[in-house]
CSV table of C-alpha atoms in Angstrom, one decimal:
chain,number,residue,atom,x,y,z
A,342,MET,CA,-3.1,3.5,21.2
A,343,ARG,CA,-3.9,0.4,23.3
A,344,GLN,CA,-3.6,1.2,27.0
A,345,MET,CA,-2.7,-1.2,29.8
A,346,HIS,CA,-5.0,-1.8,32.8
A,347,LEU,CA,-3.8,-1.8,36.4
A,348,VAL,CA,-5.5,-3.4,39.4
A,349,GLY,CA,-4.5,-3.1,43.0
A,350,PHE,CA,-4.8,-6.6,44.6
A,351,LEU,CA,-5.9,-6.3,48.2
A,352,GLN,CA,-7.1,-8.2,51.2
A,353,ALA,CA,-9.4,-7.0,54.0
A,354,GLN,CA,-7.2,-8.6,56.5
A,355,ASN,CA,-4.0,-8.4,58.5
A,356,CYS,CA,-1.7,-8.9,55.5
A,357,THR,CA,-1.7,-8.8,51.7
A,358,ASN,CA,-2.1,-12.0,49.7
A,359,LEU,CA,1.6,-12.4,50.8
A,360,ALA,CA,1.0,-13.8,54.3
A,361,SER,CA,4.4,-12.5,55.5
A,362,SER,CA,3.7,-8.9,54.5
A,363,TRP,CA,2.6,-7.9,58.0
A,364,ARG,CA,6.1,-8.7,59.2
A,365,HIS,CA,7.6,-6.0,56.9
A,366,PRO,CA,9.0,-3.2,59.0
A,367,GLU,CA,7.2,-0.6,56.9
A,368,SER,CA,3.8,-2.2,56.8
A,369,ARG,CA,1.0,-0.5,58.6
A,370,THR,CA,-0.6,-2.5,61.4
A,371,ASP,CA,-3.9,-0.6,61.8
A,372,PHE,CA,-5.7,-2.9,59.4
A,373,LEU,CA,-8.9,-2.8,61.5
A,374,ARG,CA,-9.4,1.0,60.8
A,375,ALA,CA,-11.1,2.5,57.8
A,376,ASP,CA,-8.2,4.9,57.1
A,377,TYR,CA,-5.9,1.9,56.4
A,378,TYR,CA,-7.9,1.0,53.3
A,379,GLN,CA,-8.8,4.6,52.4
A,380,GLU,CA,-5.2,5.5,52.2
A,381,ILE,CA,-4.6,2.6,49.8
A,382,GLY,CA,-7.6,3.8,47.7
A,383,ARG,CA,-6.3,7.4,47.6
A,384,ILE,CA,-2.8,6.1,46.4
A,385,LEU,CA,-4.3,3.9,43.7
A,386,GLU,CA,-6.6,6.7,42.5
A,387,ALA,CA,-3.6,9.1,42.3
A,388,GLY,CA,-2.0,6.5,40.1
A,389,LYS,CA,-5.1,6.2,37.9
A,390,PHE,CA,-5.5,2.5,38.6
A,391,ASP,CA,-8.6,0.9,37.1
A,392,LEU,CA,-9.7,-0.6,40.4
A,393,ALA,CA,-8.9,-1.8,43.9
A,394,PHE,CA,-9.8,-5.4,44.2
A,395,PHE,CA,-10.4,-7.5,47.3
A,396,ASP,CA,-9.8,-11.2,47.3
A,397,ASP,CA,-11.7,-13.1,50.0
A,398,ARG,CA,-12.3,-16.5,51.6
A,399,LEU,CA,-14.9,-17.5,54.1
A,400,SER,CA,-12.6,-19.1,56.6
A,401,MET,CA,-9.1,-18.6,58.0
A,402,PRO,CA,-6.4,-21.1,56.9
A,403,ASP,CA,-6.9,-24.0,59.4
A,404,ARG,CA,-6.7,-27.0,57.1
A,405,TYR,CA,-3.0,-27.7,58.1
A,406,GLY,CA,-3.2,-30.0,61.1
A,407,SER,CA,-6.9,-29.3,61.3
A,408,ASP,CA,-6.1,-26.5,63.7
A,409,HIS,CA,-6.0,-22.7,63.6
A,410,HIS,CA,-3.4,-22.0,66.3
A,411,HIS,CA,-0.5,-21.7,63.8
A,412,THR,CA,-2.6,-19.4,61.7
A,413,ILE,CA,-3.1,-17.0,64.6
A,414,GLU,CA,0.4,-17.3,65.9
A,415,HIS,CA,2.1,-16.5,62.6
A,416,GLY,CA,-0.6,-14.1,61.2
A,417,ILE,CA,-1.3,-16.2,58.1
A,418,ARG,CA,-4.3,-14.4,56.7
A,419,CYS,CA,-6.2,-15.0,59.9
A,420,VAL,CA,-8.2,-11.7,60.0
A,421,LYS,CA,-10.9,-11.5,57.3
A,422,LEU,CA,-13.2,-8.5,57.3
A,423,ASP,CA,-16.2,-8.2,55.0
A,424,PRO,CA,-14.7,-6.7,51.9
A,425,VAL,CA,-18.0,-5.1,50.6
A,426,VAL,CA,-18.3,-3.1,53.7
A,427,VAL,CA,-14.6,-2.1,53.5
A,428,LEU,CA,-15.2,-1.0,49.9
A,429,THR,CA,-17.9,1.4,50.9
A,430,MET,CA,-15.4,3.1,53.1
A,431,MET,CA,-12.9,3.3,50.2
A,432,ALA,CA,-15.7,4.6,48.0
A,433,ALA,CA,-16.2,7.5,50.4
A,434,ALA,CA,-12.5,8.5,50.1
A,435,THR,CA,-12.2,8.2,46.3
A,436,GLN,CA,-14.1,9.5,43.2
A,437,ARG,CA,-13.0,7.5,40.2
A,438,LEU,CA,-11.2,4.3,41.4
A,439,GLY,CA,-13.1,1.1,40.6
A,440,LEU,CA,-14.1,-1.1,43.6
A,441,GLY,CA,-14.2,-4.9,43.2
A,442,SER,CA,-14.8,-7.7,45.7
A,443,THR,CA,-15.1,-11.4,45.8
A,444,ALA,CA,-18.5,-13.1,46.7
A,445,SER,CA,-19.0,-16.9,46.7
A,446,THR,CA,-21.5,-18.6,44.4
A,447,THR,CA,-21.3,-21.7,46.5
A,448,TYR,CA,-22.5,-20.4,49.9
A,449,TYR,CA,-24.3,-17.1,49.2
A,450,GLU,CA,-27.7,-16.6,47.6
A,451,PRO,CA,-27.8,-14.8,44.2
A,452,TYR,CA,-30.4,-12.3,45.3
A,453,HIS,CA,-28.2,-11.1,48.2
A,454,VAL,CA,-25.1,-10.8,46.0
A,455,ALA,CA,-27.1,-8.9,43.3
A,456,ARG,CA,-28.5,-6.5,45.8
A,457,ALA,CA,-25.2,-5.9,47.6
A,458,PHE,CA,-23.2,-5.2,44.5
A,459,GLN,CA,-25.8,-3.2,42.7
A,460,THR,CA,-26.2,-1.0,45.8
A,461,LEU,CA,-22.4,-0.5,45.9
A,462,ASP,CA,-22.5,0.4,42.2
A,463,LEU,CA,-25.1,3.1,42.9
A,464,MET,CA,-23.4,4.4,46.0
A,465,SER,CA,-20.1,4.7,44.1
A,466,ASP,CA,-21.6,6.2,41.0
A,467,GLY,CA,-20.9,3.2,38.8
A,468,ARG,CA,-17.6,1.8,40.1
A,469,ALA,CA,-18.4,-1.6,41.4
A,470,ALA,CA,-17.3,-5.1,40.3
A,471,TRP,CA,-18.1,-8.6,41.5
A,472,ASN,CA,-15.4,-11.3,41.5
A,473,VAL,CA,-17.3,-14.6,40.9
A,474,VAL,CA,-15.7,-17.4,42.9
A,475,THR,CA,-16.9,-20.9,43.8
A,476,SER,CA,-15.0,-21.3,47.1
A,477,LEU,CA,-12.6,-24.1,47.6
A,478,ASN,CA,-12.1,-25.8,51.0
A,479,ASP,CA,-13.8,-27.6,53.8
A,480,GLY,CA,-13.2,-24.8,56.3
A,481,GLU,CA,-15.5,-22.5,54.2
A,482,ALA,CA,-18.1,-25.3,54.0
A,483,ALA,CA,-18.1,-25.8,57.7
A,484,ASN,CA,-18.4,-22.1,58.5
A,485,MET,CA,-21.3,-21.8,56.1
A,486,GLY,CA,-23.2,-24.8,57.6
A,487,HIS,CA,-22.2,-27.6,55.2
A,488,ALA,CA,-20.6,-30.9,56.0
A,489,GLU,CA,-18.2,-30.8,53.1
A,490,MET,CA,-17.3,-28.9,50.0
A,491,MET,CA,-19.1,-29.5,46.7
A,492,ALA,CA,-17.1,-31.3,43.9
A,493,HIS,CA,-15.1,-29.0,41.7
A,494,ASP,CA,-17.1,-29.1,38.5
A,495,ALA,CA,-20.4,-29.1,40.3
A,496,ARG,CA,-19.5,-25.8,42.0
A,497,TYR,CA,-19.1,-24.3,38.5
A,498,ASP,CA,-22.4,-25.8,37.4
A,499,ARG,CA,-24.1,-24.0,40.3
A,500,ALA,CA,-22.1,-20.9,39.5
A,501,ASP,CA,-23.4,-20.8,36.0
A,502,GLU,CA,-27.0,-20.7,37.3
A,503,PHE,CA,-26.0,-18.2,40.0
A,504,VAL,CA,-24.6,-15.7,37.4
A,505,GLU,CA,-27.7,-16.1,35.3
A,506,VAL,CA,-29.9,-15.2,38.3
A,507,VAL,CA,-27.8,-12.2,39.3
A,508,LEU,CA,-27.7,-10.8,35.8
A,509,GLY,CA,-31.4,-11.5,35.5
A,510,HIS,CA,-32.1,-9.4,38.6
A,511,TRP,CA,-29.7,-6.7,37.5
A,512,ASP,CA,-31.8,-6.4,34.3
A,513,ALA,CA,-35.2,-6.3,36.1
A,514,TRP,CA,-35.4,-2.5,36.0
A,515,GLU,CA,-35.4,-0.8,32.6
A,516,ASP,CA,-33.4,2.3,32.4
A,517,ASP,CA,-36.4,4.6,32.5
A,518,ALA,CA,-38.6,2.7,35.0
A,519,LEU,CA,-38.2,5.4,37.6
A,520,ILE,CA,-40.5,8.4,37.2
A,521,VAL,CA,-40.5,10.0,40.8
A,522,ASP,CA,-43.1,12.7,39.8
A,523,LYS,CA,-44.6,14.2,43.0
A,524,SER,CA,-47.1,16.3,41.1
A,525,SER,CA,-48.7,13.2,39.5
A,526,GLY,CA,-48.0,10.9,42.4
A,527,ARG,CA,-46.4,8.4,40.1
A,528,PHE,CA,-43.2,6.9,41.4
A,529,GLY,CA,-42.4,4.4,38.6
A,530,ASP,CA,-43.7,2.5,35.6
A,531,GLY,CA,-44.7,-1.0,36.8
A,532,ASN,CA,-44.5,-2.3,33.2
A,533,LYS,CA,-40.8,-1.6,33.2
A,534,VAL,CA,-39.9,-3.6,36.3
A,535,HIS,CA,-39.8,-7.4,35.6
A,536,ARG,CA,-40.1,-10.4,37.8
A,537,LEU,CA,-37.4,-13.1,37.1
A,538,ASP,CA,-39.2,-16.3,38.1
A,539,TYR,CA,-36.0,-18.4,37.7
A,540,ARG,CA,-36.1,-22.2,38.1
A,541,GLY,CA,-32.9,-24.1,37.8
A,542,ARG,CA,-31.2,-27.3,38.9
A,543,PHE,CA,-29.5,-25.6,41.9
A,544,LEU,CA,-31.3,-22.3,42.3
A,545,ASN,CA,-34.7,-20.7,42.3
A,546,SER,CA,-35.4,-16.9,42.6
A,547,ARG,CA,-38.6,-15.1,42.0
A,548,GLY,CA,-38.1,-11.3,42.1
A,549,PRO,CA,-38.9,-8.6,41.3
A,550,PHE,CA,-35.5,-7.1,42.2
A,551,THR,CA,-35.5,-4.1,44.5
A,552,VAL,CA,-32.5,-2.1,43.2
A,553,PRO,CA,-32.7,0.0,40.0
A,554,ARG,CA,-29.9,0.1,37.4
A,555,SER,CA,-26.7,2.1,38.0
A,556,PRO,CA,-24.8,4.7,35.9
A,557,GLN,CA,-22.7,1.9,34.3
A,558,GLY,CA,-25.8,-0.4,33.9
A,559,ARG,CA,-24.5,-3.1,36.2
A,560,PRO,CA,-21.4,-4.1,38.0
A,561,VAL,CA,-18.4,-5.5,36.1
A,562,LEU,CA,-17.9,-9.3,36.3
A,563,ILE,CA,-14.5,-10.5,37.4
A,564,GLN,CA,-13.3,-14.1,37.3
A,565,ALA,CA,-10.0,-16.0,38.0
A,566,GLY,CA,-10.7,-19.6,37.3
A,567,SER,CA,-7.6,-21.3,36.0
A,568,SER,CA,-8.7,-25.0,35.6
A,569,GLY,CA,-10.2,-26.1,32.4
A,570,ARG,CA,-13.7,-25.7,33.8
A,571,GLY,CA,-12.8,-22.4,35.3
A,572,LYS,CA,-11.5,-21.0,32.0
A,573,ALA,CA,-14.7,-22.1,30.3
A,574,PHE,CA,-16.7,-20.3,33.0
A,575,SER,CA,-14.6,-17.1,32.5
A,576,ALA,CA,-14.9,-17.2,28.8
A,577,ARG,CA,-18.7,-17.3,29.1
A,578,TRP,CA,-19.2,-14.7,31.8
A,579,ALA,CA,-16.2,-12.6,32.7
A,580,GLU,CA,-15.4,-9.1,31.6
A,581,LEU,CA,-12.1,-8.9,33.5
A,582,VAL,CA,-10.1,-12.0,34.1
A,583,PHE,CA,-7.2,-12.4,36.6
A,584,VAL,CA,-4.5,-14.9,35.7
A,585,ALA,CA,-1.0,-15.8,37.0
A,586,TYR,CA,1.1,-16.4,33.9
A,587,HIS,CA,4.7,-17.4,34.6
A,588,ASP,CA,6.6,-16.2,31.5
A,589,ILE,CA,5.8,-14.2,28.4
A,590,ALA,CA,6.0,-17.1,26.0
A,591,SER,CA,3.6,-19.4,27.9
A,592,GLY,CA,1.5,-16.4,28.9
A,593,LYS,CA,1.0,-15.4,25.2
A,594,ARG,CA,-0.1,-19.0,24.4
A,595,ASP,CA,-2.6,-19.1,27.2
A,596,TYR,CA,-3.8,-15.6,26.4
A,597,ASP,CA,-4.4,-16.4,22.8
A,598,ALA,CA,-6.1,-19.7,23.7
A,599,PHE,CA,-8.4,-18.0,26.2
A,600,LYS,CA,-9.4,-15.2,23.8
A,601,ALA,CA,-10.3,-17.9,21.3
A,602,MET,CA,-12.5,-19.5,23.9
A,603,VAL,CA,-14.2,-16.2,24.4
A,604,ALA,CA,-14.8,-15.8,20.7
A,605,ALA,CA,-16.2,-19.4,20.6
A,606,THR,CA,-19.0,-18.3,23.0
A,607,GLY,CA,-20.1,-15.6,20.6
A,608,ARG,CA,-18.5,-12.8,22.6
A,609,ASP,CA,-16.1,-10.1,21.4
A,610,PRO,CA,-12.6,-11.1,22.8
A,611,SER,CA,-11.6,-7.4,23.1
A,612,SER,CA,-14.5,-6.9,25.6
A,613,VAL,CA,-12.8,-9.3,28.0
A,614,LYS,CA,-9.6,-7.9,29.6
A,615,VAL,CA,-6.9,-10.2,31.0
A,616,ALA,CA,-4.6,-9.0,33.8
A,617,THR,CA,-1.8,-11.1,35.1
A,618,LEU,CA,-0.5,-11.1,38.6
A,619,CYS,CA,2.9,-9.5,39.4
A,620,ASN,CA,4.9,-8.6,42.4
A,621,PRO,CA,6.9,-5.4,41.5
A,622,ILE,CA,9.6,-4.3,43.9
A,623,CYS,CA,10.6,-0.9,42.8
A,624,ALA,CA,12.4,2.2,44.1
A,625,ALA,CA,14.2,5.2,42.7
A,626,THR,CA,17.2,3.1,41.6
A,627,ARG,CA,17.8,-0.6,40.9
A,628,ALA,CA,20.2,-0.8,43.8
A,629,GLU,CA,17.6,0.5,46.2
A,630,ALA,CA,15.0,-2.0,44.8
A,631,GLU,CA,17.5,-4.9,45.2
A,632,ASP,CA,18.0,-3.9,48.9
A,633,ARG,CA,14.3,-3.9,49.3
A,634,ALA,CA,14.0,-7.3,47.7
A,635,ALA,CA,16.7,-8.8,50.0
A,636,LEU,CA,14.6,-7.8,53.0
A,637,ILE,CA,11.4,-9.1,51.6
A,638,GLU,CA,12.9,-12.4,50.7
A,639,LYS,CA,13.7,-13.0,54.4
A,640,LEU,CA,10.1,-12.5,55.6
A,641,PRO,CA,8.3,-15.8,54.5
A,642,LEU,CA,8.3,-18.9,56.7
A,643,GLU,CA,7.9,-22.5,55.8
A,644,ILE,CA,4.7,-22.7,57.8
A,645,ASP,CA,3.2,-20.0,55.5
A,646,ALA,CA,3.6,-22.2,52.5
A,647,LEU,CA,2.3,-25.3,54.3
A,648,SER,CA,-0.7,-23.6,55.7
A,649,LEU,CA,-1.6,-21.8,52.4
A,650,LEU,CA,-1.1,-25.0,50.4
A,651,SER,CA,-3.4,-26.9,52.7
A,652,GLU,CA,-6.0,-24.2,52.4
A,653,ALA,CA,-5.9,-23.8,48.6
A,654,LEU,CA,-5.7,-27.5,47.8
A,655,ASN,CA,-8.1,-28.6,50.6
A,656,PHE,CA,-5.6,-31.2,51.7
A,657,ASP,CA,-3.9,-31.5,55.1
A,658,PHE,CA,-0.2,-31.2,54.3
A,659,ALA,CA,0.6,-32.0,58.0
A,660,SER,CA,-0.5,-35.6,57.2
A,661,LYS,CA,2.5,-36.3,55.1
A,662,GLY,CA,6.3,-36.2,55.5
A,663,MET,CA,8.2,-33.4,53.7
A,664,ASP,CA,9.7,-35.9,51.2
A,665,GLU,CA,6.8,-38.3,51.0
A,666,PRO,CA,5.2,-38.4,47.5
A,667,PHE,CA,1.5,-37.9,47.0
A,668,THR,CA,-0.3,-41.0,45.8
A,669,ASP,CA,-2.3,-41.2,42.6
A,670,GLU,CA,-5.5,-41.2,44.6
A,671,GLU,CA,-4.5,-38.2,46.7
A,672,MET,CA,-3.5,-36.2,43.5
A,673,ALA,CA,-6.8,-37.1,41.8
A,674,GLY,CA,-8.8,-36.3,44.9
A,675,ILE,CA,-7.6,-32.7,45.2
A,676,GLN,CA,-10.8,-30.5,44.9
A,677,GLY,CA,-9.4,-27.1,45.7
A,678,LEU,CA,-7.3,-25.0,43.3
A,679,GLN,CA,-6.4,-27.8,40.8
A,680,ALA,CA,-4.4,-25.4,38.8
A,681,ILE,CA,-1.8,-25.3,41.6
A,682,ARG,CA,-1.6,-29.1,41.6
A,683,ASP,CA,-1.2,-29.1,37.8
A,684,ARG,CA,1.5,-26.3,37.9
A,685,VAL,CA,3.5,-28.2,40.5
A,686,VAL,CA,3.4,-31.4,38.4
A,687,GLU,CA,4.6,-29.4,35.3
A,688,ALA,CA,7.3,-27.5,37.2
A,689,THR,CA,8.8,-30.5,38.9
A,690,GLY,CA,8.2,-33.0,36.1
A,691,LYS,CA,6.9,-35.4,38.8
A,692,LYS,CA,3.5,-37.1,38.5
A,693,ASN,CA,3.6,-37.7,42.3
A,694,PRO,CA,5.4,-34.7,43.9
A,695,THR,CA,6.3,-34.5,47.5
A,696,VAL,CA,5.3,-31.9,50.1
A,697,ARG,CA,8.7,-30.2,49.5
A,698,ASP,CA,8.0,-30.2,45.8
A,699,PHE,CA,4.7,-28.5,46.3
A,700,ILE,CA,6.4,-25.8,48.4
A,701,THR,CA,9.1,-25.1,45.8
A,702,GLY,CA,7.0,-25.8,42.7
A,703,SER,CA,4.0,-23.6,43.7
A,704,GLY,CA,5.8,-20.7,45.2
A,705,ARG,CA,2.9,-20.5,47.7
A,706,GLY,CA,3.6,-17.9,50.5
A,707,ARG,CA,6.5,-16.3,48.6
A,708,PRO,CA,6.6,-13.3,46.3
A,709,LYS,CA,7.7,-13.8,42.7
A,710,MET,CA,11.0,-11.9,42.6
A,711,ASP,CA,11.3,-11.4,38.9
A,712,MET,CA,10.3,-7.7,38.7
A,713,VAL,CA,12.8,-5.8,40.8
A,714,GLY,CA,14.3,-2.5,39.8
A,715,GLY,CA,14.1,1.2,39.3
A,716,PRO,CA,11.4,2.8,37.1
A,717,LYS,CA,13.0,1.9,33.8
A,718,GLU,CA,13.7,-1.8,34.7
A,719,VAL,CA,10.2,-2.5,36.0
A,720,ALA,CA,8.5,-0.5,33.1
A,721,ASP,CA,10.6,-2.4,30.6
A,722,LYS,CA,9.3,-5.8,31.9
A,723,LEU,CA,5.7,-4.6,32.0
A,724,GLU,CA,6.0,-3.2,28.5
A,725,ALA,CA,7.5,-6.5,27.2
A,726,TRP,CA,4.5,-8.5,28.6
A,727,PHE,CA,2.0,-6.0,27.4
A,728,THR,CA,3.3,-5.3,23.9
A,729,GLY,CA,4.3,-9.0,23.5
A,730,GLY,CA,0.6,-9.9,23.6
A,731,ALA,CA,0.6,-11.8,26.9
A,732,CYS,CA,-1.9,-9.7,28.7
A,733,ASP,CA,-4.1,-6.6,28.7
A,734,GLY,CA,-2.7,-5.4,32.1
A,735,PHE,CA,-1.5,-6.3,35.5
A,736,VAL,CA,-2.8,-7.1,39.0
A,737,ILE,CA,-0.3,-5.4,41.3
A,738,SER,CA,0.3,-7.5,44.4
A,739,ALA,CA,1.9,-5.9,47.5
A,740,THR,CA,4.8,-7.1,49.6
A,741,HIS,CA,4.0,-4.4,52.2
A,742,VAL,CA,1.2,-1.9,52.7
A,743,PRO,CA,0.9,0.8,51.6
A,744,GLY,CA,4.5,1.0,50.5
A,745,THR,CA,4.3,-1.2,47.4
A,746,TYR,CA,1.4,0.7,45.9
A,747,ALA,CA,2.9,4.1,46.8
A,748,GLU,CA,6.3,3.2,45.3
A,749,PHE,CA,4.7,1.8,42.1
A,750,VAL,CA,2.7,5.0,41.7
A,751,GLN,CA,5.7,7.2,42.4
A,752,PHE,CA,8.3,5.5,40.3
A,753,VAL,CA,6.7,3.2,37.7
A,754,VAL,CA,3.4,4.9,36.7
A,755,PRO,CA,5.1,8.1,35.4
A,756,GLU,CA,7.4,6.0,33.3
A,757,LEU,CA,4.5,4.0,31.8
A,758,GLN,CA,2.7,7.3,31.1
A,759,ARG,CA,5.9,8.7,29.4
A,760,ARG,CA,5.9,5.7,27.1
A,761,SER,CA,2.1,6.3,26.3
A,762,LEU,CA,1.4,2.8,27.7
A,763,PHE,CA,-0.9,4.0,30.5
A,764,ARG,CA,-3.4,6.8,30.9
A,765,LYS,CA,-2.6,10.1,32.4
A,766,ASP,CA,-6.2,10.6,33.6
A,767,TYR,CA,-9.4,8.8,33.7
A,768,SER,CA,-11.5,8.9,30.6
A,769,GLY,CA,-14.8,8.8,32.4
A,770,PRO,CA,-16.4,8.3,35.9
A,771,THR,CA,-17.3,4.6,35.8
A,772,LEU,CA,-15.3,1.4,36.0
A,773,ARG,CA,-16.6,0.4,32.6
A,774,ASP,CA,-15.2,3.6,31.2
A,775,HIS,CA,-11.8,2.7,32.7
A,776,LEU,CA,-11.9,-0.7,31.1
A,777,GLY,CA,-13.1,0.6,27.7
A,778,LEU,CA,-16.3,-1.5,27.9
A,779,GLY,CA,-19.0,1.2,27.6
A,780,ARG,CA,-22.2,1.1,29.6
A,781,ALA,CA,-23.8,-2.3,29.9
A,782,ALA,CA,-26.9,-2.5,27.7
A,783,HIS,CA,-30.1,-4.0,29.1
A,784,GLY,CA,-30.0,-7.8,28.3
A,785,ASP,CA,-26.8,-7.7,26.3
A,786,TRP,CA,-25.5,-10.8,28.1
A,787,LYS,CA,-28.4,-12.8,26.8
A,788,MET,CA,-27.4,-12.1,23.2
A,789,ALA,CA,-23.9,-13.5,23.8
A,790,GLN,CA,-25.4,-16.6,25.5
A,791,ALA,CA,-27.8,-17.2,22.6
A,792,ALA,CA,-24.9,-17.2,20.2
A,793,GLU,CA,-23.2,-20.2,22.0
């Protein structure tokens, strides 16, 4: 029977992706300590989650008013630790939980990313995943020494080359290249370690790579592009895709269309798992969950939305009045997350929405309150999405830490297991085992690309 996949959506920062989560009375505040993240890892592993995943940006939200003071004062995602380092601490506290993190193709170098994630894969016995992102705002550009951000589609053109280089390096060592024979004095077979010598439009990288292959072959590739160019990128490269579908009917349409895009690249659509974002608020009973939801609904502030919209769309929302429509030029010039812009246009029915329309139409800075209840109510909704063909699993986003994860594992996971929708134990040690992907074969990605 087909089994759903579960991902814990994390931030190595003072809050979850919900900026107001730190204000929740039950949220831990020791987010600068390893145990904060290790406890989350232990909870997710007890719930047999596929992986813990860290989103990341390379700057704090300071696009609103071109100033960071509001970000610090209100705690709007202002602390950002290096997620790969944090994952190594989580790896030490877990044995089976997958470990995924974001790393930018716009500002990092592919050799560095290849080495960091392949090392994490080895140190975790085959549990690593890399979320491929292109970065999206001028704050990130400035922090990384650039005058401005690259144009949207050009970022993806560079990302295509970047992934080719990383995968090329991950394939540099054949599986039996290491010998390590002290008696003969032979450490490895030089004929089984290959130099890349990549020359592209954006990137060059020589090799040979310095990290051998891991128990799962190579880290899993994650992607979350939601623009047309982003979806094409995901269809070509990703093995796990994060989406934010808004209802089952439209989700199924998008899911089917995306799987068709995957097939058109010559890849097996069943080898690419699609997980949609959800904000479950659960408890032992529906009444208790509704009480929890009432508290959570009071936490977000208007400044949260304005700051996060400015960051994500790379546009200073402080430059416009609340009810002032965006001009055609401003709408066309948005180079950040264009899917948010397009969603607001669709939701409001306005070609030129106002700042207020962006706040209400995007839901930025607020949890989606459509999955509130006891074990049965939440499991019913997850089952409807899953069996209705709208996704392969869910990215569980937290309203407070570690409570959201603990409550989901305590109340909802047993109900999903009772319905045979979710595993009762891990089927193997690696993340690829959890995802049903099998060990990555040497050079398998080249075959898929050749079929395009």
